[in-house]
PDB file of C-alpha atoms in Angstrom:
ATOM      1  CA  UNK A   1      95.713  90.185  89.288  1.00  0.00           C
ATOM      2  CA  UNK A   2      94.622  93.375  89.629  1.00  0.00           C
ATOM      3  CA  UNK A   3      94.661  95.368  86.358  1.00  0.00           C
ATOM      4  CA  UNK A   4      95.425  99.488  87.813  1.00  0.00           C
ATOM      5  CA  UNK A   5      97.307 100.336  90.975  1.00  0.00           C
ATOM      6  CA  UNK A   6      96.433 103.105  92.743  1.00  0.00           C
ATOM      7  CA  UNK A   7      99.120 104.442  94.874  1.00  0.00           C
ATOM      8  CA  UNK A   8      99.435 107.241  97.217  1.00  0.00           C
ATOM      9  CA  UNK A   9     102.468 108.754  98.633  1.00  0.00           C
ATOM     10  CA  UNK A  10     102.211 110.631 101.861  1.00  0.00           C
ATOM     11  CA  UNK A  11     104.230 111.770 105.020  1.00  0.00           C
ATOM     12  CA  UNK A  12     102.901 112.924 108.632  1.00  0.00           C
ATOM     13  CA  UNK A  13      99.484 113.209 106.887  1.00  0.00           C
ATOM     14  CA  UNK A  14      97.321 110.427 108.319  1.00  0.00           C
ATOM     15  CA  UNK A  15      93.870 112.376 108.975  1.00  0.00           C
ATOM     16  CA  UNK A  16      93.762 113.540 105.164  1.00  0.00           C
ATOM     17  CA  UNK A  17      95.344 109.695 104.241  1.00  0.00           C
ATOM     18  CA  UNK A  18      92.582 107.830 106.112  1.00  0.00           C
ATOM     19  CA  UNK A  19      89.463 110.378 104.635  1.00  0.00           C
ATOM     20  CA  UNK A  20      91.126 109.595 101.299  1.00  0.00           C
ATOM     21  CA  UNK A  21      91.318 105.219 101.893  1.00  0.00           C
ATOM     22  CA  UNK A  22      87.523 105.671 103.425  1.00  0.00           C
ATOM     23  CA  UNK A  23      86.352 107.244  99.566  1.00  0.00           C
ATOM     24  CA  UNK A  24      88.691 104.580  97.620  1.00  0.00           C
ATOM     25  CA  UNK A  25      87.061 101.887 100.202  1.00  0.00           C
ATOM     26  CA  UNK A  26      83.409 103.165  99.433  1.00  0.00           C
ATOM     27  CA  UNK A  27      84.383 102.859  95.470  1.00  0.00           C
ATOM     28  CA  UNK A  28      86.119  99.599  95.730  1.00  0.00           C
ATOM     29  CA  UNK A  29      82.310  97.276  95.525  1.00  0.00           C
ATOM     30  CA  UNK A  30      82.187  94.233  93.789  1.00  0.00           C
ATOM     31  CA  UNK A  31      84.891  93.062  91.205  1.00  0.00           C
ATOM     32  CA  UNK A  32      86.409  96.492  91.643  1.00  0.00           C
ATOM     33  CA  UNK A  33      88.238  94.837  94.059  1.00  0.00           C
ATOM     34  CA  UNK A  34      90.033  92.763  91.655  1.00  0.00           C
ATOM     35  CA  UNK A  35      90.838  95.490  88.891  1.00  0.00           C
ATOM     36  CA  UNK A  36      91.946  97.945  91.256  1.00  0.00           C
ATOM     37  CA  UNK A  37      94.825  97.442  93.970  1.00  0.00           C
ATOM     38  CA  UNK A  38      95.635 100.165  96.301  1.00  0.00           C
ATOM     39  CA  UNK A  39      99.653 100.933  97.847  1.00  0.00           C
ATOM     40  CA  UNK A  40     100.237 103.416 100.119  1.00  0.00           C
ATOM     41  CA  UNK A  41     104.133 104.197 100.371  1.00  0.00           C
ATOM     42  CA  UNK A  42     105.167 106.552 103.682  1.00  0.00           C
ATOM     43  CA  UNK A  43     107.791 108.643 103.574  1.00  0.00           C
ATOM     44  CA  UNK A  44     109.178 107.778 107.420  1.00  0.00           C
ATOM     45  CA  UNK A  45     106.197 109.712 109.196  1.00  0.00           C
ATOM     46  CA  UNK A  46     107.106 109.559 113.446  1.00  0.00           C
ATOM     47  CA  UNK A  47     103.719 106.706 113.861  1.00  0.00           C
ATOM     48  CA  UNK A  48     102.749 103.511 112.319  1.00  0.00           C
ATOM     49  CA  UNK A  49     101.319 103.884 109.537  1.00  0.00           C
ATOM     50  CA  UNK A  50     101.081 100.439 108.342  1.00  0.00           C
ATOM     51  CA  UNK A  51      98.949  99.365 111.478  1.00  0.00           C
ATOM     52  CA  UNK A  52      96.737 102.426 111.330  1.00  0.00           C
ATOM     53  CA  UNK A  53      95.517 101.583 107.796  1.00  0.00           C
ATOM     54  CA  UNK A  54      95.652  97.564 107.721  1.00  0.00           C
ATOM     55  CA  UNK A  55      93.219  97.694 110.365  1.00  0.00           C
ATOM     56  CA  UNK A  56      90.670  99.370 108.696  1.00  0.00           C
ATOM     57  CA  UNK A  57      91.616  98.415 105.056  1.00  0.00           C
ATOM     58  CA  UNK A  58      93.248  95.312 105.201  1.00  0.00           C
ATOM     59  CA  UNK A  59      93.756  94.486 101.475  1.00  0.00           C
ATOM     60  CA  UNK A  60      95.708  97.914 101.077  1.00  0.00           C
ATOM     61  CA  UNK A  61      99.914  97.562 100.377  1.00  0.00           C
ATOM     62  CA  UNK A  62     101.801  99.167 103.121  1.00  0.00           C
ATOM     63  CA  UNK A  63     105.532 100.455 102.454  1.00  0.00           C
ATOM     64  CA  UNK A  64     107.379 102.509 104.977  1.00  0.00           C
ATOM     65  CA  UNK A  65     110.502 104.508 103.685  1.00  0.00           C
ATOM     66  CA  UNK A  66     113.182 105.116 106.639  1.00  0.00           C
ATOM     67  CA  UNK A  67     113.163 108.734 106.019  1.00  0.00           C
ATOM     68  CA  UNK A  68     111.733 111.215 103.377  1.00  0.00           C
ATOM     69  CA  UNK A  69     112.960 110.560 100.267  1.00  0.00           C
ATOM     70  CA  UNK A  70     110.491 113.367  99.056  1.00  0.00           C
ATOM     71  CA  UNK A  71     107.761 113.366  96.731  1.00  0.00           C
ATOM     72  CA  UNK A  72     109.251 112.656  93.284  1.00  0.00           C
ATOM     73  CA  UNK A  73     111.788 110.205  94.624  1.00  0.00           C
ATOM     74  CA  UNK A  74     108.278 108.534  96.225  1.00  0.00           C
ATOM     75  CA  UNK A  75     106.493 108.841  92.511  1.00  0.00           C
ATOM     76  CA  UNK A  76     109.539 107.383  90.862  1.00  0.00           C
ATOM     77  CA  UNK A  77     109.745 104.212  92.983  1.00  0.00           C
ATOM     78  CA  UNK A  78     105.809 103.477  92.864  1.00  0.00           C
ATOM     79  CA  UNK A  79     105.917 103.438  89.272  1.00  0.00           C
ATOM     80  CA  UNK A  80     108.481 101.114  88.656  1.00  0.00           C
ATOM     81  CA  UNK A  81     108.093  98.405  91.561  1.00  0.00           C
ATOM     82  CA  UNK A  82     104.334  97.946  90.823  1.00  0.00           C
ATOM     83  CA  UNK A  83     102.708  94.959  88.499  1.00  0.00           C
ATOM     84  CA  UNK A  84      99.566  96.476  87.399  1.00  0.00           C
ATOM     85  CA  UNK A  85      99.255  97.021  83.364  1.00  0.00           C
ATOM     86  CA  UNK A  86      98.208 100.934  84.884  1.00  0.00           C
ATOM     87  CA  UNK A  87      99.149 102.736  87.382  1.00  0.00           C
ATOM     88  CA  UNK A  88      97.312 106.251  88.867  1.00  0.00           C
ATOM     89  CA  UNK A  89      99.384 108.369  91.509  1.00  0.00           C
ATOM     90  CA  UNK A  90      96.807 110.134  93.600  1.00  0.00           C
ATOM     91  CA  UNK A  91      97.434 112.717  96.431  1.00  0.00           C
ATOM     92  CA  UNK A  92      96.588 111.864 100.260  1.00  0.00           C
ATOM     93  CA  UNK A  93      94.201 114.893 100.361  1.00  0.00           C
ATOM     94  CA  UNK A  94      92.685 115.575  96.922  1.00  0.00           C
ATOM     95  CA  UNK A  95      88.873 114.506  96.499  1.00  0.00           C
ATOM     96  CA  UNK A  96      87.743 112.492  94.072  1.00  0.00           C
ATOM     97  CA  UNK A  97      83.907 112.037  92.964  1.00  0.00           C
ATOM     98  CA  UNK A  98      82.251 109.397  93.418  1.00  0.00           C
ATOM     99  CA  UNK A  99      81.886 106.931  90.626  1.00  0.00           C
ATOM    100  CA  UNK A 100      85.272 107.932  89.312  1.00  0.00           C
ATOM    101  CA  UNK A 101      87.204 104.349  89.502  1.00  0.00           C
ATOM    102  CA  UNK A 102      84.434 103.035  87.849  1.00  0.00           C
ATOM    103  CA  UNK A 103      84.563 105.557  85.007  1.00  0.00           C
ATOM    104  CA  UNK A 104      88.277 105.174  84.643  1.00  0.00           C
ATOM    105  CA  UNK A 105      87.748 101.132  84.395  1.00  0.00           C
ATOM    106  CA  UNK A 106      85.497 101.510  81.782  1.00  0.00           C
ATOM    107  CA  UNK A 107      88.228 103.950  79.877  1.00  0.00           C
ATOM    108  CA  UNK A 108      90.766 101.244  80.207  1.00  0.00           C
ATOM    109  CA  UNK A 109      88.247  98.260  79.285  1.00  0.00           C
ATOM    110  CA  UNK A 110      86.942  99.783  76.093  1.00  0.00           C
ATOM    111  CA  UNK A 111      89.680 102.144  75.087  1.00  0.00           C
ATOM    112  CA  UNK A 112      92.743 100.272  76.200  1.00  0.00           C
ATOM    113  CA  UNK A 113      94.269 103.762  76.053  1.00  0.00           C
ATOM    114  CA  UNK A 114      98.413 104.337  76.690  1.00  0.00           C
ATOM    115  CA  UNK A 115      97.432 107.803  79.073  1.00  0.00           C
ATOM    116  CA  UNK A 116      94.219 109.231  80.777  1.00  0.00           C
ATOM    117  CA  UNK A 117      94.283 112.859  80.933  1.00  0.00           C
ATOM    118  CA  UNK A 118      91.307 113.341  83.499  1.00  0.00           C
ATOM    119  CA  UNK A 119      89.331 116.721  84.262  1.00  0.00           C
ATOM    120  CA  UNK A 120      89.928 118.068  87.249  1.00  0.00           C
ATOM    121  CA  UNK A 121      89.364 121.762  89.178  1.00  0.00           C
ATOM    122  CA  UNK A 122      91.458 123.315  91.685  1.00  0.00           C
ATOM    123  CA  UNK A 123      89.756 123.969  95.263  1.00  0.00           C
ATOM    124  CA  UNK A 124      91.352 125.868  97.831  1.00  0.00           C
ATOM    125  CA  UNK A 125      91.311 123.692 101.165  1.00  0.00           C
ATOM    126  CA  UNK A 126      88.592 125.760 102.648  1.00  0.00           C
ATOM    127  CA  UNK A 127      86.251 124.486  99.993  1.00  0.00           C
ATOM    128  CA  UNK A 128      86.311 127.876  98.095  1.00  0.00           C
ATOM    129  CA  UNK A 129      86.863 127.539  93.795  1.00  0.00           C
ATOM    130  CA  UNK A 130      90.315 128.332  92.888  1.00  0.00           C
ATOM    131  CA  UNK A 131      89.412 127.599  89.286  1.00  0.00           C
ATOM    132  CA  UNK A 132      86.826 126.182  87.248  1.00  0.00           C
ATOM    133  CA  UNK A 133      86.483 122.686  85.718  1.00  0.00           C
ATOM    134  CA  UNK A 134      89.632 122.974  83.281  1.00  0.00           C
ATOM    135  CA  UNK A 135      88.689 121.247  79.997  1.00  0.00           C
ATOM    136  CA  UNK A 136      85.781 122.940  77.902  1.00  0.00           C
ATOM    137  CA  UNK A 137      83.994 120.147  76.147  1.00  0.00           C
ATOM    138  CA  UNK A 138      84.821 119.900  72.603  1.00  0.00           C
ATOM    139  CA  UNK A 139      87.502 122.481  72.493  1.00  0.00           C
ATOM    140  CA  UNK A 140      90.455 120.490  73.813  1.00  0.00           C
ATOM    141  CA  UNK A 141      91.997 117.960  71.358  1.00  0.00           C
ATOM    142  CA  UNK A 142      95.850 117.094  72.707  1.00  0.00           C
ATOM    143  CA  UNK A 143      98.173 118.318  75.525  1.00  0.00           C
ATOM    144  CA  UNK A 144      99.125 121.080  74.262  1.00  0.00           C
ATOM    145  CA  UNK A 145      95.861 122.576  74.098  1.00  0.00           C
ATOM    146  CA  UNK A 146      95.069 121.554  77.803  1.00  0.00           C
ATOM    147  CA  UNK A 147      98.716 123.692  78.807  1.00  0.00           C
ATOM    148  CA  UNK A 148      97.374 126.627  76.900  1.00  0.00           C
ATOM    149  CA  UNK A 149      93.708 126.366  78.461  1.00  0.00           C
ATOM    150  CA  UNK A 150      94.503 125.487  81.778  1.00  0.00           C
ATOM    151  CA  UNK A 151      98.176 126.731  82.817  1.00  0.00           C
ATOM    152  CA  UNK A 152      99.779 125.212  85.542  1.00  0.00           C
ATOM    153  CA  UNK A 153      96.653 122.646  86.129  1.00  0.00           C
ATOM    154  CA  UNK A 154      98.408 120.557  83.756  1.00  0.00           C
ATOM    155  CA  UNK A 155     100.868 119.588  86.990  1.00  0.00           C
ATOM    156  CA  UNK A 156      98.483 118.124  88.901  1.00  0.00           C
ATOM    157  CA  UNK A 157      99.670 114.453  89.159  1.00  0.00           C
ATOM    158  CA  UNK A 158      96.081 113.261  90.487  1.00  0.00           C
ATOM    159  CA  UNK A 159      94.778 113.859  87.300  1.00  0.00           C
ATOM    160  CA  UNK A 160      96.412 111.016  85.060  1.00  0.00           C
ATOM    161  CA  UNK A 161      96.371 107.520  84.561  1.00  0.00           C
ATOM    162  CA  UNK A 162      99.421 105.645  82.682  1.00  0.00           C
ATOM    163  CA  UNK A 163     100.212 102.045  80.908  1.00  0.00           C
ATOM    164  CA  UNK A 164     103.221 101.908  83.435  1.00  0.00           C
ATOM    165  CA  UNK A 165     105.258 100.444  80.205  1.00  0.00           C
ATOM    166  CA  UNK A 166     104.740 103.929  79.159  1.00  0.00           C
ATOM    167  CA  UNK A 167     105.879 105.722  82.283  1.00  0.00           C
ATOM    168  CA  UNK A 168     108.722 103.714  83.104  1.00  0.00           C
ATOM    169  CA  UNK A 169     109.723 104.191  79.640  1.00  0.00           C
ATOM    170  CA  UNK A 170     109.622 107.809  80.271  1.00  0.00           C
ATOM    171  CA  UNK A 171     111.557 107.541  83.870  1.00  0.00           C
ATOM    172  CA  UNK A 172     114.150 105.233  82.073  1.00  0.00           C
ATOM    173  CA  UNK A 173     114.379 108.161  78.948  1.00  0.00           C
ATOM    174  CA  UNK A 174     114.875 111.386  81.499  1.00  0.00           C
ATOM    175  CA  UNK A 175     117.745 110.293  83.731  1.00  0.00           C
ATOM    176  CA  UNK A 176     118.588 109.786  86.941  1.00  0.00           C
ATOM    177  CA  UNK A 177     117.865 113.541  87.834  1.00  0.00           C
ATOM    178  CA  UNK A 178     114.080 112.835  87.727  1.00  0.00           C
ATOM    179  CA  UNK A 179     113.615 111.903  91.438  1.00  0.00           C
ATOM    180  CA  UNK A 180     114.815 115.589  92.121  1.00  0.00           C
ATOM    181  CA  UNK A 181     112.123 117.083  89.375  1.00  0.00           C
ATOM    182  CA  UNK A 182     109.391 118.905  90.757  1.00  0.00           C
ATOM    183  CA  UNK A 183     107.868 119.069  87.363  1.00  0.00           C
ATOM    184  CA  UNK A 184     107.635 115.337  87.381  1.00  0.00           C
ATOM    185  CA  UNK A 185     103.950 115.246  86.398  1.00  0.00           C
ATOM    186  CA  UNK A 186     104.551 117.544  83.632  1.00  0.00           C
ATOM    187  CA  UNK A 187     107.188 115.533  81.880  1.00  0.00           C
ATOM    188  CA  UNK A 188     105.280 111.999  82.824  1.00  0.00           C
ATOM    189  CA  UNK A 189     102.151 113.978  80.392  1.00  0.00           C
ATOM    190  CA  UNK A 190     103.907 115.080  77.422  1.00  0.00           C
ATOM    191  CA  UNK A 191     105.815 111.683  77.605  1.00  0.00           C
ATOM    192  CA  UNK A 192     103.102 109.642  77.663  1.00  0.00           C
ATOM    193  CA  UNK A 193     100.482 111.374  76.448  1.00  0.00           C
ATOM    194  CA  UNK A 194     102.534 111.939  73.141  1.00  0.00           C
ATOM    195  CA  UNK A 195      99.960 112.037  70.079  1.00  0.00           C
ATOM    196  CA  UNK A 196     101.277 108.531  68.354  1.00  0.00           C
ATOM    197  CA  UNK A 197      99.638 106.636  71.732  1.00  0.00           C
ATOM    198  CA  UNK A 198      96.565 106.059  72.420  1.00  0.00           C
ATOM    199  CA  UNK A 199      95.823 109.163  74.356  1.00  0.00           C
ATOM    200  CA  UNK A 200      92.029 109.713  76.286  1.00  0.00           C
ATOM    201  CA  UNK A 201      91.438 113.078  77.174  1.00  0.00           C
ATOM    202  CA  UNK A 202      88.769 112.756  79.738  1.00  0.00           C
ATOM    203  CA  UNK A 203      86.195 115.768  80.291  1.00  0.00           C
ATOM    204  CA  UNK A 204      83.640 114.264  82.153  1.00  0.00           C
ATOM    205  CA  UNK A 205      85.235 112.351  84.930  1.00  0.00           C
ATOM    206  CA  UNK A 206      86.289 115.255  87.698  1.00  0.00           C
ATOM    207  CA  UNK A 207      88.936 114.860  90.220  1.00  0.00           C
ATOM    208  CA  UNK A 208      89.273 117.741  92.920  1.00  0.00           C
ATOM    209  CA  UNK A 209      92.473 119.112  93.479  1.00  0.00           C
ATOM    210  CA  UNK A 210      93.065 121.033  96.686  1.00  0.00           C
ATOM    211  CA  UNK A 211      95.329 123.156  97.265  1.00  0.00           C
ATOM    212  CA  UNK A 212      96.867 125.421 100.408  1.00  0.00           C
ATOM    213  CA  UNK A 213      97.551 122.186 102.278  1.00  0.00           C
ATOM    214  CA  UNK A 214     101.271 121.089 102.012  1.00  0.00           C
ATOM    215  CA  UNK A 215     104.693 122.561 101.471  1.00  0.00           C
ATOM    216  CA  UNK A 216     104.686 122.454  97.553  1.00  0.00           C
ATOM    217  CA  UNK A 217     103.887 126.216  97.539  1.00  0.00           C
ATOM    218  CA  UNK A 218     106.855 126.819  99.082  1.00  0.00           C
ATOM    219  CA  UNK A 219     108.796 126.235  95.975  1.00  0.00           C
ATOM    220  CA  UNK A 220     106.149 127.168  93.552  1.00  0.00           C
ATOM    221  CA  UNK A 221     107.153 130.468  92.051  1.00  0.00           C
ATOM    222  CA  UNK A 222     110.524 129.049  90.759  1.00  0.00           C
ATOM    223  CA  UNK A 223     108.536 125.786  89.167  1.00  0.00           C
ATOM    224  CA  UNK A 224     106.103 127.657  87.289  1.00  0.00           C
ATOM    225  CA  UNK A 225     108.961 130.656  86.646  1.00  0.00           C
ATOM    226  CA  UNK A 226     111.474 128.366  85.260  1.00  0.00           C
ATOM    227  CA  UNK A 227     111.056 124.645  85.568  1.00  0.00           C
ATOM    228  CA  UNK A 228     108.022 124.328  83.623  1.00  0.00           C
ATOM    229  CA  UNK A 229     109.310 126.440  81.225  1.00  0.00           C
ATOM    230  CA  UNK A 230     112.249 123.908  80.856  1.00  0.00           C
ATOM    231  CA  UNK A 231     110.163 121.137  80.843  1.00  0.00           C
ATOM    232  CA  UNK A 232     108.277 122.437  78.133  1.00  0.00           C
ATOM    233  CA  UNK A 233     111.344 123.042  75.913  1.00  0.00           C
ATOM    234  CA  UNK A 234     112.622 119.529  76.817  1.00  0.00           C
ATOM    235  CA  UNK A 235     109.506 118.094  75.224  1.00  0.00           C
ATOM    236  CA  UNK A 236     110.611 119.427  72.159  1.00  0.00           C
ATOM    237  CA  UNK A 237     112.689 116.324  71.757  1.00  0.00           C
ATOM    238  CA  UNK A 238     109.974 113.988  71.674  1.00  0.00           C
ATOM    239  CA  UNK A 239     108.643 115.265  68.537  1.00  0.00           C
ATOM    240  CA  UNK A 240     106.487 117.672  69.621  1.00  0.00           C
ATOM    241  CA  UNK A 241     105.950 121.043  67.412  1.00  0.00           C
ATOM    242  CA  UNK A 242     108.389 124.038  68.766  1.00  0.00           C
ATOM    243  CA  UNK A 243     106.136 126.847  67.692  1.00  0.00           C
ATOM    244  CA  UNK A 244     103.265 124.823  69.298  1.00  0.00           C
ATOM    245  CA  UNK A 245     105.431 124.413  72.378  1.00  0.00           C
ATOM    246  CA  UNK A 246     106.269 127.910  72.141  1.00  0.00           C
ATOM    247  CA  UNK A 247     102.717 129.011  72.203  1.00  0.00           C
ATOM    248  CA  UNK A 248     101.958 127.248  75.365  1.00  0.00           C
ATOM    249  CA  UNK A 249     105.163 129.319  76.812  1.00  0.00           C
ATOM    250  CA  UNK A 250     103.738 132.245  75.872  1.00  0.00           C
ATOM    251  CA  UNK A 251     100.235 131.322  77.249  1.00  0.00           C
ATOM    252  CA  UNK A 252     101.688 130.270  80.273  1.00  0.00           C
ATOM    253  CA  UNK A 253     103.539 133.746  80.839  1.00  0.00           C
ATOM    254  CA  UNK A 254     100.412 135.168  80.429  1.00  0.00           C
ATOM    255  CA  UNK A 255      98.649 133.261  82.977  1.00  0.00           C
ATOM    256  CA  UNK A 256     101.394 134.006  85.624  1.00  0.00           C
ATOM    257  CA  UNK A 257     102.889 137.022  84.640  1.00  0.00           C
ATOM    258  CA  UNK A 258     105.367 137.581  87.181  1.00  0.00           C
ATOM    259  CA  UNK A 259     107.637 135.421  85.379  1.00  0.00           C
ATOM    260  CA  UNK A 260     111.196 136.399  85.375  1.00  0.00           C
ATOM    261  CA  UNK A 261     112.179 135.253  82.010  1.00  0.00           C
ATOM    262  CA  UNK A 262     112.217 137.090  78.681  1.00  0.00           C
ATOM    263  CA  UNK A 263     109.672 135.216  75.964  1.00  0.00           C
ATOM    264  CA  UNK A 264     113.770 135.800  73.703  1.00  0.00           C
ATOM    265  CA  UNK A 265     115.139 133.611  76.005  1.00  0.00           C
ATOM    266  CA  UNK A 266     113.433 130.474  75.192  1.00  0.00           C
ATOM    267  CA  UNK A 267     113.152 131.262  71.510  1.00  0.00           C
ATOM    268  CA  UNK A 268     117.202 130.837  71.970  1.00  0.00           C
ATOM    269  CA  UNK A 269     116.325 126.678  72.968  1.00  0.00           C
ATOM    270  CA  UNK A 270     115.076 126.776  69.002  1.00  0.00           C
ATOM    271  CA  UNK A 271     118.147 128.222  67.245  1.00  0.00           C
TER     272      UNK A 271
END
C-alpha cells in the first residue's frame, strides 16, 4: 500500500488539473508508484472529470462531489477518508519542481517526521516573482519563525506534508466549524507542526505557488485582516508561547498594514 496520498481538490479547472497530473505522472517512475497514490476529488464541475483523467492516468482515484462543497469542506474530507500513513494536499495549478516527490520520500524514509514544512515562493500566474524563496537557510528554526519571515506564505496548503494521525487529530480537536475555515492550512501547521513532533522544516525542496488564478482573492483582505489573526491567537491553546504568538501578530501587521485591527485588541485574547 501506498505510503503518502497526494490529493488534489479542484472544480471547473481541468486544463490547469491535467498540466498538474502530466508533472505528478512524469515524477511517479519506478517504485514511486507504490509509495505515492494520487486522488483527485471534484467539486461537481458541469463535465466528466473522472473519464477525462482515467484515460490518461489510469491508476489515479476519481471522486465526484454532487455540488461544491468548497475548498475546506473538500480538504476536510480528503484527509480523513484516505489510508496512506501521509497525506499532501496540493493545488490543481501550483508547480512543483521536478524531483520533489522524490525528495519528500526520502524525508519520510529517513526522518519519519509527524509534518513537512516545505519551501515554497509565490509566482504571479503570468510567471512574474511575487516573492522570493521564503525560508533563508539556517535562520528558520520552528513555525513561528517561518510566520514572522514569510507572512501570509505560511497559508499556502501546497506547501505541507502531514502523518494524517496528526491532521485528523487536529480536524477532530477544532470542531465542526473547520470545513467553513478559510485559514484551514494555517491551523493544520501550528497543529501539527507543534514543536513536541517530529517537525522537518524543509529549505531546499521548492514548490511554486501561483497566484491570481482563482476566487480565493476575493475574500482575502478579511483572512489576512482578521482570520489569521484569530487563528494565531487560537494556537495559543496548544501550548504555544503568547508573546511569541504575539510577535508574529505584530510582524504580520507589518507586512500588510492595512489591517483594521488595533495591535490592543489582541493583547485583550492574553488577559
Amino acid at each position: 500500500m501506498a505510503v503518502l496520498q497526494i490529493c488534489i481538490p479542484t472544480f471547473e479547472r481541468r486544463e490547469h488539473l491535467m498540466n498538474t497530473l502530466a508533472y505528478l505522472d512524469s515524477e511517479l517512475q519506478g517504485d514511486l508508484h507504490d509509495f505515492i497514490s494520487v486522488r483527485i476529488l471534484d467539486n461537481g464541475s458541469g463535465y466528466d472529470i473522472r473519464d477525462a483523467v482515467q484515460s490518461r492516468f489510469p491508476y489515479v482515484q476519481v471522486d465526484v462531489n454532487p455540488e461544491n462543497i468548497g475548498a475546506p469542506s473538500s480538504v476536510v474530507r480528503l484527509v480523513r477518508e484516505g489510508q496512506t500513513e501521509y497525506v499532501m494536499v496540493l493545488g490543481d495549478d501550483d508547480d512543483y519542481r521536478p524531483g520533489l516527490l522524490s525528495a519528500i520520500r526520502e524525508l519520510l524514509v529517513r526522518q519519519q517526521p509527524d509534518y513537512i514544512f516545505l519551501n515554497h515562493r509565490a509566482v504571479w500566474h503570468d510567471g512574474r516573482l511575487a516573492l522570493p524563496t521564503q525560508l533563508p537557510p539556517g535562520e528558520i528554526n520552528s513555525l513561528l519563525d517561518i510566520f514572522n519571515y514569510t507572512g501570509p506564505c505560511m497559508m499556502f496548503l501546497g506547501a505541507n506534508v502531514y502523518r494524517r494521525a496528526k491532521a485528523i487529530e487536529a480536524l477532530d480537536c477544532y470542531g465542526d466549524d473547520l470545513a467553513k475555515a478559510h485559514t484551514l492550512p494555517l491551523y493544520l501547521s501550528l497543529y501539527c507542526g507543534h514543536p513536541d513532533n517530529n517537525v522537518v522544516i524543509e529549505p531546499a525542496t521548492f514548490i511554486d505557488n501561483i497566484w491570481g488564478r482563482d476566487s480565493y482573492s476575493q475574500v482575502k483582505t478579511r483572512v489576512f485582516a482578521k482570520d489569521v489573526q484569530e487563528e494565531l491567537i487560537r494556537s495559543a491553546r496548544f501550548g504555544y508561547d503568547p508573546h511569541a504568538i504575539m510577535v508574529a501578530i505584530m510582524c504580520n501587521r507589518v507586512y500588510r498594514p492595512h489591517y483594521d485591527v488595533a495591535p490592543s485588541d489582541w493583547l485583550k485574547a492574553f488577559a
